[in-house]
C-alpha cells in the first residue's frame, strides 16, 4: 500500500496519495495551518494538473507573512491528523541547488521534478510580482523633490536649501508641499522620518 507524500514550497503544498479521503483530510489540515494544499492521486496527474493551473498559481497573492514550517514539525502535525493508520507519510521540502542543471527539452523529467519545478516557478513569479507591486505603491518623487528631501533629512532650513540648490525659497516650499502630500505627512519631522 503506497503512502502519502507531501511536497512543501513556502505556502504551496502538493499532497500525493491514491486515497481521496486521506488527501482531503491532509489538505484540510494544511489549510488550517495557512498553507494552500493541492491534492492529487499520483505524480503524473499532479504534474499534468499543475501545468494546467500554473497561471492561476502564479496569479495568487503571497500571504502577508509566510509561516515557515520545519518539515519534521509539519510531519508530526500531519501524522496526528492521519491517526494510527499503517500508511507511511513523507514531508519533503522543494529546494533548488545553486547551479542546478535544467533538464534538456528533449529529455523527459521525472514527474516529481516537474511538480517541484512548477511550485518553484509559481512562487518566484508571485514574489517578483509582489515586489513590483510594492515598488509601484511608493509615491513617485521627482528628482528636484528628492534633492530637497535629502537636505531636509540633514535638518537644513528652507532658506539654506534654496541657497544650496540655487532655487527661490518659494520653489523649495512648493516642493515641500508636494512631498507632504505624496508622503502623507504633516511636518518636516514626519517627512524626514518617512524618507529615512
PDB file of C-alpha atoms in Angstrom:
ATOM      1  CA  UNK A   1       0.000   0.000   0.000  1.00  0.00           C
ATOM      2  CA  UNK A   2       1.630   3.295  -1.084  1.00  0.00           C
ATOM      3  CA  UNK A   3       1.999   6.108   1.406  1.00  0.00           C
ATOM      4  CA  UNK A   4       1.258   9.794   1.447  1.00  0.00           C
ATOM      5  CA  UNK A   5       3.849  12.227   0.073  1.00  0.00           C
ATOM      6  CA  UNK A   6       3.676  15.945   0.848  1.00  0.00           C
ATOM      7  CA  UNK A   7       5.843  18.411  -1.119  1.00  0.00           C
ATOM      8  CA  UNK A   8       6.218  21.793   0.617  1.00  0.00           C
ATOM      9  CA  UNK A   9       7.369  25.027  -1.009  1.00  0.00           C
ATOM     10  CA  UNK A  10       6.666  28.108   1.131  1.00  0.00           C
ATOM     11  CA  UNK A  11       2.853  28.366   1.265  1.00  0.00           C
ATOM     12  CA  UNK A  12       2.125  25.924  -1.580  1.00  0.00           C
ATOM     13  CA  UNK A  13       1.863  22.245  -0.711  1.00  0.00           C
ATOM     14  CA  UNK A  14       1.185  19.284  -3.002  1.00  0.00           C
ATOM     15  CA  UNK A  15      -0.267  16.119  -1.459  1.00  0.00           C
ATOM     16  CA  UNK A  16       0.070  12.839  -3.359  1.00  0.00           C
ATOM     17  CA  UNK A  17      -1.979   9.879  -2.198  1.00  0.00           C
ATOM     18  CA  UNK A  18      -4.213   7.420  -4.053  1.00  0.00           C
ATOM     19  CA  UNK A  19      -6.861   7.570  -1.277  1.00  0.00           C
ATOM     20  CA  UNK A  20      -9.126  10.589  -1.772  1.00  0.00           C
ATOM     21  CA  UNK A  21     -10.263  10.653   1.875  1.00  0.00           C
ATOM     22  CA  UNK A  22      -6.700  10.881   3.145  1.00  0.00           C
ATOM     23  CA  UNK A  23      -5.925  13.604   0.587  1.00  0.00           C
ATOM     24  CA  UNK A  24      -8.930  15.603   1.762  1.00  0.00           C
ATOM     25  CA  UNK A  25      -8.046  15.310   5.445  1.00  0.00           C
ATOM     26  CA  UNK A  26      -4.404  16.299   4.831  1.00  0.00           C
ATOM     27  CA  UNK A  27      -5.408  19.285   2.675  1.00  0.00           C
ATOM     28  CA  UNK A  28      -7.914  20.406   5.331  1.00  0.00           C
ATOM     29  CA  UNK A  29      -5.167  20.241   7.976  1.00  0.00           C
ATOM     30  CA  UNK A  30      -2.779  22.195   5.723  1.00  0.00           C
ATOM     31  CA  UNK A  31      -5.396  24.862   5.012  1.00  0.00           C
ATOM     32  CA  UNK A  32      -5.905  25.180   8.770  1.00  0.00           C
ATOM     33  CA  UNK A  33      -2.195  25.986   9.074  1.00  0.00           C
ATOM     34  CA  UNK A  34      -2.441  28.760   6.461  1.00  0.00           C
ATOM     35  CA  UNK A  35      -0.955  26.705   3.625  1.00  0.00           C
ATOM     36  CA  UNK A  36      -2.501  26.175   0.182  1.00  0.00           C
ATOM     37  CA  UNK A  37      -2.906  22.433  -0.291  1.00  0.00           C
ATOM     38  CA  UNK A  38      -3.291  20.817  -3.691  1.00  0.00           C
ATOM     39  CA  UNK A  39      -4.109  17.101  -3.717  1.00  0.00           C
ATOM     40  CA  UNK A  40      -3.579  14.540  -6.474  1.00  0.00           C
ATOM     41  CA  UNK A  41      -3.826  10.785  -6.797  1.00  0.00           C
ATOM     42  CA  UNK A  42      -0.449  10.296  -8.477  1.00  0.00           C
ATOM     43  CA  UNK A  43       2.691  12.062  -9.621  1.00  0.00           C
ATOM     44  CA  UNK A  44       1.846  12.128 -13.313  1.00  0.00           C
ATOM     45  CA  UNK A  45      -1.609  13.512 -12.575  1.00  0.00           C
ATOM     46  CA  UNK A  46      -0.055  16.168 -10.308  1.00  0.00           C
ATOM     47  CA  UNK A  47       2.476  17.216 -12.957  1.00  0.00           C
ATOM     48  CA  UNK A  48      -0.217  17.427 -15.647  1.00  0.00           C
ATOM     49  CA  UNK A  49      -2.704  19.341 -13.469  1.00  0.00           C
ATOM     50  CA  UNK A  50      -0.089  21.750 -12.102  1.00  0.00           C
ATOM     51  CA  UNK A  51       0.988  22.579 -15.654  1.00  0.00           C
ATOM     52  CA  UNK A  52      -2.667  23.289 -16.444  1.00  0.00           C
ATOM     53  CA  UNK A  53      -3.302  25.532 -13.418  1.00  0.00           C
ATOM     54  CA  UNK A  54       0.151  27.199 -13.401  1.00  0.00           C
ATOM     55  CA  UNK A  55      -1.248  30.610 -14.475  1.00  0.00           C
ATOM     56  CA  UNK A  56      -3.684  30.533 -11.541  1.00  0.00           C
ATOM     57  CA  UNK A  57      -0.901  29.589  -9.118  1.00  0.00           C
ATOM     58  CA  UNK A  58       1.259  32.434 -10.393  1.00  0.00           C
ATOM     59  CA  UNK A  59      -1.619  34.901 -10.001  1.00  0.00           C
ATOM     60  CA  UNK A  60      -2.215  34.028  -6.340  1.00  0.00           C
ATOM     61  CA  UNK A  61      -1.110  36.777  -3.963  1.00  0.00           C
ATOM     62  CA  UNK A  62       1.547  35.960  -1.417  1.00  0.00           C
ATOM     63  CA  UNK A  63       0.319  35.971   2.174  1.00  0.00           C
ATOM     64  CA  UNK A  64       1.393  38.880   4.370  1.00  0.00           C
ATOM     65  CA  UNK A  65       3.537  36.514   6.410  1.00  0.00           C
ATOM     66  CA  UNK A  66       4.619  33.082   5.334  1.00  0.00           C
ATOM     67  CA  UNK A  67       4.824  30.637   8.207  1.00  0.00           C
ATOM     68  CA  UNK A  68       7.982  28.667   7.779  1.00  0.00           C
ATOM     69  CA  UNK A  69       7.383  25.114   8.862  1.00  0.00           C
ATOM     70  CA  UNK A  70      10.098  22.702   9.676  1.00  0.00           C
ATOM     71  CA  UNK A  71       9.351  19.530   7.717  1.00  0.00           C
ATOM     72  CA  UNK A  72       9.627  17.475  10.902  1.00  0.00           C
ATOM     73  CA  UNK A  73       7.114  19.737  12.663  1.00  0.00           C
ATOM     74  CA  UNK A  74       4.742  19.509   9.694  1.00  0.00           C
ATOM     75  CA  UNK A  75       5.188  15.730   9.583  1.00  0.00           C
ATOM     76  CA  UNK A  76       4.245  15.487  13.279  1.00  0.00           C
ATOM     77  CA  UNK A  77       1.145  17.638  12.783  1.00  0.00           C
ATOM     78  CA  UNK A  78       0.019  15.644   9.758  1.00  0.00           C
ATOM     79  CA  UNK A  79       0.751  12.329  11.485  1.00  0.00           C
ATOM     80  CA  UNK A  80      -1.659  13.315  14.244  1.00  0.00           C
ATOM     81  CA  UNK A  81      -4.294  14.086  11.586  1.00  0.00           C
ATOM     82  CA  UNK A  82      -3.828  10.744   9.857  1.00  0.00           C
ATOM     83  CA  UNK A  83      -4.005   8.879  13.160  1.00  0.00           C
ATOM     84  CA  UNK A  84      -2.651   5.423  13.721  1.00  0.00           C
ATOM     85  CA  UNK A  85      -3.002   4.161  10.170  1.00  0.00           C
ATOM     86  CA  UNK A  86      -0.213   1.953   8.880  1.00  0.00           C
ATOM     87  CA  UNK A  87       0.427   4.254   5.944  1.00  0.00           C
ATOM     88  CA  UNK A  88       3.762   5.947   5.541  1.00  0.00           C
ATOM     89  CA  UNK A  89       3.924   9.732   5.443  1.00  0.00           C
ATOM     90  CA  UNK A  90       6.741  11.709   3.825  1.00  0.00           C
ATOM     91  CA  UNK A  91       7.022  15.500   4.059  1.00  0.00           C
ATOM     92  CA  UNK A  92       9.621  16.840   1.628  1.00  0.00           C
ATOM     93  CA  UNK A  93      10.795  20.409   1.064  1.00  0.00           C
ATOM     94  CA  UNK A  94      11.090  21.665  -2.504  1.00  0.00           C
ATOM     95  CA  UNK A  95      14.543  23.172  -2.843  1.00  0.00           C
ATOM     96  CA  UNK A  96      16.806  24.195  -5.653  1.00  0.00           C
ATOM     97  CA  UNK A  97      20.522  23.773  -5.616  1.00  0.00           C
ATOM     98  CA  UNK A  98      22.812  26.585  -6.810  1.00  0.00           C
ATOM     99  CA  UNK A  99      23.898  25.868 -10.356  1.00  0.00           C
ATOM    100  CA  UNK A 100      21.219  23.199 -10.714  1.00  0.00           C
ATOM    101  CA  UNK A 101      21.149  21.894 -14.240  1.00  0.00           C
ATOM    102  CA  UNK A 102      17.818  22.236 -16.038  1.00  0.00           C
ATOM    103  CA  UNK A 103      16.595  19.196 -17.907  1.00  0.00           C
ATOM    104  CA  UNK A 104      17.145  19.287 -21.637  1.00  0.00           C
ATOM    105  CA  UNK A 105      13.990  19.839 -23.678  1.00  0.00           C
ATOM    106  CA  UNK A 106      14.427  16.505 -25.439  1.00  0.00           C
ATOM    107  CA  UNK A 107      14.728  14.516 -22.213  1.00  0.00           C
ATOM    108  CA  UNK A 108      11.670  13.784 -20.128  1.00  0.00           C
ATOM    109  CA  UNK A 109      11.894  14.714 -16.463  1.00  0.00           C
ATOM    110  CA  UNK A 110      10.528  12.635 -13.649  1.00  0.00           C
ATOM    111  CA  UNK A 111       7.058  13.834 -12.557  1.00  0.00           C
ATOM    112  CA  UNK A 112       8.427  14.712  -9.107  1.00  0.00           C
ATOM    113  CA  UNK A 113      10.906  17.100 -10.741  1.00  0.00           C
ATOM    114  CA  UNK A 114       8.143  18.606 -12.868  1.00  0.00           C
ATOM    115  CA  UNK A 115       5.937  19.212  -9.808  1.00  0.00           C
ATOM    116  CA  UNK A 116       8.818  20.751  -7.862  1.00  0.00           C
ATOM    117  CA  UNK A 117       9.749  22.990 -10.798  1.00  0.00           C
ATOM    118  CA  UNK A 118       6.128  24.197 -11.148  1.00  0.00           C
ATOM    119  CA  UNK A 119       5.974  25.065  -7.434  1.00  0.00           C
ATOM    120  CA  UNK A 120       9.294  26.944  -7.564  1.00  0.00           C
ATOM    121  CA  UNK A 121       8.360  28.879 -10.697  1.00  0.00           C
ATOM    122  CA  UNK A 122       4.936  29.820  -9.319  1.00  0.00           C
ATOM    123  CA  UNK A 123       6.463  31.104  -6.083  1.00  0.00           C
ATOM    124  CA  UNK A 124       9.178  33.113  -7.856  1.00  0.00           C
ATOM    125  CA  UNK A 125       6.623  34.757 -10.167  1.00  0.00           C
ATOM    126  CA  UNK A 126       4.388  35.573  -7.180  1.00  0.00           C
ATOM    127  CA  UNK A 127       7.305  37.032  -5.210  1.00  0.00           C
ATOM    128  CA  UNK A 128       8.581  39.166  -8.105  1.00  0.00           C
ATOM    129  CA  UNK A 129       5.061  40.454  -8.759  1.00  0.00           C
ATOM    130  CA  UNK A 130       4.667  41.360  -5.083  1.00  0.00           C
ATOM    131  CA  UNK A 131       7.990  43.256  -5.128  1.00  0.00           C
ATOM    132  CA  UNK A 132       6.875  45.068  -8.267  1.00  0.00           C
ATOM    133  CA  UNK A 133       3.531  45.989  -6.679  1.00  0.00           C
ATOM    134  CA  UNK A 134       5.290  47.203  -3.542  1.00  0.00           C
ATOM    135  CA  UNK A 135       7.542  49.400  -5.663  1.00  0.00           C
ATOM    136  CA  UNK A 136       4.502  50.756  -7.523  1.00  0.00           C
ATOM    137  CA  UNK A 137       2.797  51.658  -4.223  1.00  0.00           C
ATOM    138  CA  UNK A 138       5.539  54.093  -3.312  1.00  0.00           C
ATOM    139  CA  UNK A 139       4.728  57.640  -4.442  1.00  0.00           C
ATOM    140  CA  UNK A 140       6.828  58.942  -7.293  1.00  0.00           C
ATOM    141  CA  UNK A 141       9.150  61.665  -6.058  1.00  0.00           C
ATOM    142  CA  UNK A 142      10.721  63.876  -8.715  1.00  0.00           C
ATOM    143  CA  UNK A 143      14.460  64.439  -8.902  1.00  0.00           C
ATOM    144  CA  UNK A 144      14.103  68.026  -7.638  1.00  0.00           C
ATOM    145  CA  UNK A 145      11.882  66.897  -4.751  1.00  0.00           C
ATOM    146  CA  UNK A 146      14.386  64.183  -3.903  1.00  0.00           C
ATOM    147  CA  UNK A 147      17.201  66.737  -3.681  1.00  0.00           C
ATOM    148  CA  UNK A 148      15.078  68.908  -1.355  1.00  0.00           C
ATOM    149  CA  UNK A 149      14.166  65.825   0.669  1.00  0.00           C
ATOM    150  CA  UNK A 150      17.789  64.829   1.178  1.00  0.00           C
ATOM    151  CA  UNK A 151      18.596  68.299   2.533  1.00  0.00           C
ATOM    152  CA  UNK A 152      15.524  68.231   4.817  1.00  0.00           C
ATOM    153  CA  UNK A 153      16.836  64.946   6.233  1.00  0.00           C
ATOM    154  CA  UNK A 154      20.057  66.764   7.069  1.00  0.00           C
ATOM    155  CA  UNK A 155      17.991  69.293   9.066  1.00  0.00           C
ATOM    156  CA  UNK A 156      18.565  72.325   6.832  1.00  0.00           C
ATOM    157  CA  UNK A 157      16.140  75.265   6.715  1.00  0.00           C
ATOM    158  CA  UNK A 158      14.169  76.315   3.634  1.00  0.00           C
ATOM    159  CA  UNK A 159      16.441  79.321   3.165  1.00  0.00           C
ATOM    160  CA  UNK A 160      19.589  77.153   3.359  1.00  0.00           C
ATOM    161  CA  UNK A 161      18.097  74.561   0.943  1.00  0.00           C
ATOM    162  CA  UNK A 162      17.196  77.327  -1.517  1.00  0.00           C
ATOM    163  CA  UNK A 163      20.711  78.729  -1.477  1.00  0.00           C
ATOM    164  CA  UNK A 164      22.389  75.315  -1.865  1.00  0.00           C
ATOM    165  CA  UNK A 165      20.155  74.289  -4.784  1.00  0.00           C
ATOM    166  CA  UNK A 166      20.084  77.733  -6.407  1.00  0.00           C
ATOM    167  CA  UNK A 167      16.294  77.920  -6.089  1.00  0.00           C
ATOM    168  CA  UNK A 168      13.936  80.509  -4.696  1.00  0.00           C
ATOM    169  CA  UNK A 169      12.551  79.920  -1.234  1.00  0.00           C
ATOM    170  CA  UNK A 170       9.018  79.701  -2.673  1.00  0.00           C
ATOM    171  CA  UNK A 171      10.132  76.863  -5.003  1.00  0.00           C
ATOM    172  CA  UNK A 172      11.524  74.942  -2.024  1.00  0.00           C
ATOM    173  CA  UNK A 173       8.240  75.491  -0.145  1.00  0.00           C
ATOM    174  CA  UNK A 174       6.349  74.251  -3.207  1.00  0.00           C
ATOM    175  CA  UNK A 175       8.488  71.088  -3.340  1.00  0.00           C
ATOM    176  CA  UNK A 176       7.891  70.554   0.378  1.00  0.00           C
ATOM    177  CA  UNK A 177       4.088  70.919  -0.005  1.00  0.00           C
ATOM    178  CA  UNK A 178       4.109  68.270  -2.759  1.00  0.00           C
ATOM    179  CA  UNK A 179       6.306  65.988  -0.629  1.00  0.00           C
ATOM    180  CA  UNK A 180       3.954  66.399   2.354  1.00  0.00           C
ATOM    181  CA  UNK A 181       1.019  65.423   0.135  1.00  0.00           C
ATOM    182  CA  UNK A 182       2.774  62.497  -1.587  1.00  0.00           C
ATOM    183  CA  UNK A 183       4.230  61.004   1.586  1.00  0.00           C
ATOM    184  CA  UNK A 184       1.108  61.842   3.618  1.00  0.00           C
ATOM    185  CA  UNK A 185       2.936  63.703   6.390  1.00  0.00           C
ATOM    186  CA  UNK A 186       2.134  66.929   8.238  1.00  0.00           C
ATOM    187  CA  UNK A 187       5.508  68.432   9.175  1.00  0.00           C
ATOM    188  CA  UNK A 188       9.237  68.356   8.431  1.00  0.00           C
ATOM    189  CA  UNK A 189       9.989  65.887  11.214  1.00  0.00           C
ATOM    190  CA  UNK A 190       7.494  63.342   9.870  1.00  0.00           C
ATOM    191  CA  UNK A 191       8.859  63.998   6.378  1.00  0.00           C
ATOM    192  CA  UNK A 192      12.415  63.259   7.467  1.00  0.00           C
ATOM    193  CA  UNK A 193      11.271  60.082   9.252  1.00  0.00           C
ATOM    194  CA  UNK A 194       9.183  58.904   6.301  1.00  0.00           C
ATOM    195  CA  UNK A 195      12.074  59.437   3.909  1.00  0.00           C
ATOM    196  CA  UNK A 196      14.609  57.632   6.104  1.00  0.00           C
TER     197      UNK A 196
END
